[in-house]
Coordinates of N, CA and C in Angstrom, one line a residue:
M1 N -165.9 156.9 24.3 CA -166.9 156.6 23.3 C -167.2 154.8 23.2
R2 N -168.2 154.8 22.5 CA -168.4 153.3 22.5 C -168.0 152.9 20.9
M3 N -168.2 151.3 20.9 CA -167.4 150.4 20.1 C -168.1 151.1 18.6
K4 N -169.8 151.9 18.4 CA -169.6 152.0 16.9 C -168.8 153.6 16.5
E5 N -169.0 154.5 17.4 CA -168.2 155.5 17.6 C -166.5 155.4 17.0
M6 N -166.3 154.1 17.9 CA -164.5 153.6 17.5 C -164.7 153.1 16.3
V7 N -165.1 152.8 15.5 CA -165.4 151.6 14.4 C -165.1 153.1 13.2
R8 N -166.1 154.0 13.9 CA -166.2 155.2 12.4 C -165.1 155.9 12.7
R9 N -164.3 156.2 13.8 CA -163.3 157.0 14.1 C -161.8 156.3 13.2
T10 N -161.6 154.8 13.5 CA -160.8 154.4 13.3 C -161.1 153.5 11.8
G11 N -162.4 153.5 11.3 CA -162.7 152.4 10.5 C -162.0 150.6 10.2
V12 N -161.9 150.7 11.6 CA -161.7 149.4 12.0 C -162.8 148.5 12.6
H13 N -163.0 147.2 11.8 CA -164.5 146.4 12.3 C -164.4 146.2 13.6
E14 N -165.5 146.1 14.3 CA -165.6 145.6 15.5 C -164.9 144.4 15.7
R15 N -164.8 143.4 14.9 CA -164.1 142.3 15.4 C -162.6 142.4 15.5
L16 N -162.4 143.4 14.6 CA -160.9 143.5 14.6 C -160.4 144.0 16.0
L17 N -161.4 145.2 16.5 CA -161.0 146.0 17.7 C -161.1 144.4 19.1
R18 N -161.8 144.0 18.6 CA -161.8 142.7 20.0 C -161.1 142.3 19.8
Y19 N -160.3 141.6 18.7 CA -158.8 141.0 18.2 C -157.9 141.8 18.7
Y20 N -157.7 142.8 18.6 CA -156.6 143.8 19.1 C -156.6 143.4 20.8
E21 N -158.0 143.6 21.1 CA -158.1 143.5 23.1 C -157.5 142.1 23.5
Q22 N -158.3 141.1 22.5 CA -157.6 139.5 22.9 C -155.8 139.6 23.0
Q23 N -155.1 140.2 22.3 CA -154.3 140.4 22.2 C -153.2 141.0 22.7
G24 N -154.2 141.9 23.8 CA -153.3 142.5 24.6 C -153.2 144.5 24.0
L25 N -153.2 144.3 22.7 CA -153.2 145.6 22.2 C -153.6 146.6 22.2
L26 N -155.1 146.6 22.7 CA -156.0 147.5 23.1 C -156.5 147.0 24.2
T27 N -156.8 148.1 25.3 CA -157.5 147.8 26.8 C -158.5 148.9 26.9
P28 N -159.4 149.0 26.7 CA -160.7 149.9 26.3 C -161.0 149.1 28.2
D29 N -161.9 150.6 28.4 CA -162.5 150.5 29.4 C -163.7 149.9 29.4
R30 N -164.0 149.4 30.7 CA -165.5 149.1 30.7 C -166.6 149.2 31.4
L31 N -168.1 149.4 31.0 CA -168.7 149.7 31.5 C -169.6 148.7 32.7
P32 N -169.8 148.8 34.0 CA -170.7 147.9 34.6 C -171.8 146.6 33.6
S33 N -172.5 147.4 32.5 CA -172.9 146.8 31.7 C -171.8 145.7 31.0
G34 N -170.7 145.9 30.7 CA -169.6 144.8 30.1 C -169.8 145.6 29.0
Y35 N -170.1 147.2 28.5 CA -169.6 147.6 26.8 C -168.5 148.1 27.2
R36 N -167.9 148.3 26.0 CA -166.9 148.9 26.3 C -166.5 150.8 25.8
I37 N -165.8 151.3 26.2 CA -165.8 152.5 26.7 C -164.1 153.2 26.0
Y38 N -163.8 153.1 24.6 CA -162.4 154.0 24.3 C -162.6 155.6 24.7
G39 N -161.1 155.6 24.7 CA -160.5 157.3 25.1 C -160.2 157.5 23.8
E40 N -159.7 158.5 23.8 CA -159.1 159.6 22.8 C -157.8 158.6 22.3
S41 N -156.6 158.4 23.0 CA -155.7 157.5 23.2 C -156.0 156.6 22.5
D42 N -156.9 155.8 22.7 CA -157.2 154.3 21.9 C -157.4 154.3 20.4
V43 N -157.6 155.7 20.2 CA -157.7 156.1 18.5 C -156.4 156.0 17.7
E44 N -155.8 156.6 18.7 CA -154.0 156.5 18.4 C -153.7 155.1 18.6
T45 N -153.5 154.5 19.1 CA -153.1 152.9 19.4 C -153.7 152.2 18.1
V46 N -154.6 152.2 17.9 CA -155.2 151.5 16.8 C -154.4 152.1 15.9
R47 N -154.6 153.6 15.6 CA -153.8 153.9 14.0 C -152.2 153.5 14.3
R48 N -151.6 153.4 15.4 CA -150.2 152.8 15.3 C -150.2 151.3 15.2
I49 N -151.0 150.4 15.6 CA -151.5 149.1 15.4 C -151.2 149.0 14.1
R50 N -152.7 149.7 12.9 CA -152.6 149.4 11.8 C -151.2 149.7 11.1
C51 N -150.6 151.0 11.1 CA -149.7 151.1 10.8 C -148.1 149.5 10.5
L52 N -148.2 149.4 12.1 CA -147.4 148.4 12.1 C -148.1 147.2 12.1
L53 N -149.1 146.7 11.8 CA -149.5 145.7 11.0 C -149.3 145.6 9.3
A54 N -149.3 147.1 8.9 CA -148.8 147.2 7.6 C -147.5 147.4 6.7
A55 N -146.6 147.6 8.2 CA -144.9 147.1 8.0 C -144.9 145.7 7.9
G56 N -145.6 144.7 8.2 CA -145.7 143.3 8.4 C -144.9 142.8 9.5
L57 N -145.4 143.5 11.0 CA -145.0 143.0 11.7 C -146.1 141.9 12.7
P58 N -145.6 141.0 13.6 CA -147.3 140.0 13.9 C -147.8 140.8 15.1
T59 N -149.0 140.6 15.5 CA -149.4 140.9 16.4 C -148.6 140.9 18.0
A60 N -147.8 139.6 18.5 CA -147.0 139.3 19.4 C -145.9 140.3 19.5
L61 N -145.3 140.2 18.4 CA -144.2 141.6 18.2 C -144.6 143.0 18.5
I62 N -146.3 143.6 18.2 CA -146.8 144.7 18.2 C -147.1 144.8 19.6
A63 N -147.5 143.7 20.3 CA -147.3 144.0 21.6 C -146.3 144.5 22.4
Q64 N -145.1 143.9 22.2 CA -144.1 144.6 22.5 C -143.3 145.7 22.3
V65 N -144.0 146.3 20.7 CA -143.4 147.3 20.1 C -144.0 148.5 21.2
L66 N -145.8 148.7 20.7 CA -146.6 149.4 21.2 C -146.1 150.3 22.3
P67 N -145.4 149.8 23.4 CA -145.0 150.6 24.6 C -143.6 151.4 24.4
C68 N -143.2 151.3 23.2 CA -141.7 151.3 23.1 C -141.6 152.2 21.8
I69 N -142.6 153.0 21.3 CA -142.5 153.5 20.0 C -144.0 155.2 20.7
R70 N -143.3 156.6 20.0 CA -144.3 157.2 20.1 C -144.0 158.1 18.8
A71 N -145.2 158.7 18.9 CA -145.3 159.3 17.5 C -144.9 160.8 17.6
D72 N -143.6 160.4 16.2 CA -143.0 162.1 15.6 C -143.4 162.6 14.4
D73 N -144.0 164.0 14.7 CA -145.2 164.2 12.9 C -145.7 163.1 12.6
E74 N -145.5 162.5 11.6 CA -145.8 161.1 11.2 C -145.3 160.2 11.1
H75 N -144.3 160.1 11.7 CA -143.6 158.8 11.8 C -143.9 158.1 13.2
L76 N -143.2 157.0 13.5 CA -143.8 156.5 14.9 C -141.9 156.1 15.1
V77 N -141.4 156.3 16.1 CA -140.3 156.4 16.9 C -139.6 155.7 17.9
P78 N -139.1 154.9 17.8 CA -138.6 153.7 19.2 C -138.2 154.6 20.2
T79 N -138.5 153.8 21.4 CA -138.3 154.9 22.7 C -137.2 153.8 23.0
C80 N -137.1 152.4 23.2 CA -136.6 151.4 23.9 C -135.3 150.9 23.1
P81 N -134.1 151.3 24.0 CA -132.8 150.5 23.2 C -133.0 149.1 22.5
D82 N -133.6 148.4 23.1 CA -133.2 147.0 22.6 C -134.4 146.9 21.5
L83 N -135.1 147.7 21.1 CA -136.5 147.6 20.2 C -135.8 147.6 19.1
L84 N -134.7 148.1 18.7 CA -134.5 148.4 17.2 C -133.5 147.0 16.8
A85 N -133.0 146.1 17.7 CA -132.6 145.4 17.7 C -133.6 144.1 16.8
Q86 N -134.8 144.1 17.4 CA -136.0 143.6 17.0 C -136.2 143.7 15.9
L87 N -136.5 145.0 15.5 CA -137.0 145.8 14.5 C -135.8 144.8 13.2
R88 N -134.9 145.0 13.7 CA -134.1 144.6 12.5 C -134.5 143.0 12.2
R89 N -134.4 142.4 13.1 CA -134.3 141.3 13.0 C -135.8 140.5 12.0
E90 N -136.9 141.5 12.4 CA -138.2 141.3 11.6 C -138.1 142.0 10.4
G91 N -137.2 143.1 9.6 CA -136.8 143.6 8.5 C -136.3 142.6 7.9
E92 N -135.5 141.3 8.7 CA -134.2 140.3 7.4 C -135.2 139.3 7.6
R93 N -136.6 139.0 8.2 CA -137.5 138.2 8.3 C -138.3 138.3 6.8
I94 N -138.5 139.6 6.7 CA -139.4 140.3 5.4 C -138.7 140.2 4.5
T95 N -137.3 140.3 4.6 CA -136.6 140.2 3.5 C -136.2 138.9 2.9
R96 N -136.0 137.6 3.8 CA -135.9 137.0 3.3 C -137.2 136.3 2.8
A97 N -138.7 136.5 3.0 CA -139.7 136.3 2.4 C -140.3 136.9 1.0
I98 N -139.6 138.0 0.8 CA -139.5 138.8 0.1 C -138.6 137.8 -1.3
E99 N -137.6 137.5 -1.1 CA -136.4 136.7 -1.8 C -137.2 135.3 -1.9
D100 N -137.8 134.7 -1.0 CA -138.4 133.4 -1.7 C -139.7 133.2 -2.6
L101 N -140.4 134.7 -2.1 CA -141.5 134.9 -2.7 C -141.1 135.4 -4.7
Q102 N -140.3 136.3 -4.7 CA -139.6 136.5 -6.2 C -138.9 135.0 -6.5
A103 N -138.4 134.1 -6.0 CA -137.7 132.9 -6.3 C -139.1 131.9 -7.0
S104 N -140.1 131.9 -6.2 CA -141.5 131.4 -6.4 C -141.5 132.1 -7.8
R105 N -142.2 133.2 -7.7 CA -142.1 133.9 -8.6 C -141.4 133.5 -10.1
A106 N -140.3 133.0 -10.3 CA -139.6 133.3 -11.1 C -139.9 131.8 -12.0
I107 N -139.8 130.6 -10.9 CA -140.6 129.3 -11.5 C -141.6 129.3 -12.1
L108 N -142.2 129.9 -11.4 CA -144.1 130.6 -12.3 C -144.1 131.0 -13.3
D109 N -143.1 131.7 -13.7 CA -142.9 132.7 -14.9 C -142.5 131.5 -15.7
T110 N -141.5 130.7 -15.2 CA -140.9 129.6 -16.0 C -141.8 128.8 -16.6
I111 N -142.7 128.2 -16.2 CA -144.2 127.1 -15.8 C -144.9 128.3 -17.1
I112 N -144.9 129.0 -16.8 CA -146.0 129.8 -17.5 C -145.5 129.9 -19.4
T113 N -144.3 130.8 -19.1 CA -143.7 130.1 -20.5 C -143.7 129.0 -21.2
A114 N -143.5 128.4 -20.6 CA -143.4 126.6 -21.0 C -144.7 126.3 -21.6
A115 N -146.1 126.4 -20.9 CA -147.3 126.6 -21.1 C -147.5 127.1 -22.8
R116 N -147.1 128.0 -22.7 CA -147.2 128.9 -23.7 C -146.7 128.9 -25.0
A117 N -145.4 128.0 -24.9 CA -144.7 127.5 -25.9 C -145.5 125.9 -26.2
V118 N -145.6 125.4 -25.7 CA -146.5 124.1 -25.9 C -148.0 124.7 -26.7
V119 N -148.5 125.6 -26.1 CA -150.2 125.8 -26.4 C -150.1 126.6 -28.1
S120 N -148.8 127.1 -27.8 CA -148.7 127.7 -29.5 C -147.9 126.7 -30.6
G121 N -147.5 125.4 -30.0 CA -147.2 124.3 -30.7 C -145.6 124.5 -30.6
T122 N -145.0 125.2 -30.7 CA -143.2 125.6 -30.4 C -142.5 124.5 -29.6
D123 N -141.3 123.9 -30.1 CA -141.0 123.0 -29.0 C -140.4 123.2 -27.7
F124 N -140.5 122.9 -26.9 CA -139.8 122.8 -25.1 C -138.8 122.3 -25.2
C125 N -137.6 122.6 -24.6 CA -136.7 121.7 -24.2 C -137.3 121.1 -22.7
S126 N -136.5 120.0 -22.8 CA -136.8 119.2 -21.5 C -136.3 119.5 -20.1
L127 N -136.6 119.6 -18.9 CA -136.1 119.5 -17.7 C -134.7 119.6 -17.3
G128 N -134.0 118.3 -17.8 CA -133.3 117.8 -17.9 C -132.0 117.8 -18.3

């Protein structure tokens, strides 16, 4: 199938498909004219890429993960033994990022509360 059909089937914009190709995540065949030709397996590959991106994985890690996963019903299952360690490290990285965001949110909430107190004319204790 050509690019427009691939876009229709996957819901992924042409630019993203080209980006996936640049990152080594997708390798469509090429006609002598240079047009990309995608196979049915490429549709599934794009779905896997989208799933892994939604899980928070960077494309560099996705390039390593793609050859080591298979679809089992509606889930992706790792098939390479060392893949689990990489995924656990990535999960820990995401957990740290969430904790940092929660701390940032708490600070922001404190500032917003202080601003409300000032705007409403109530006293606000100093930070010291």
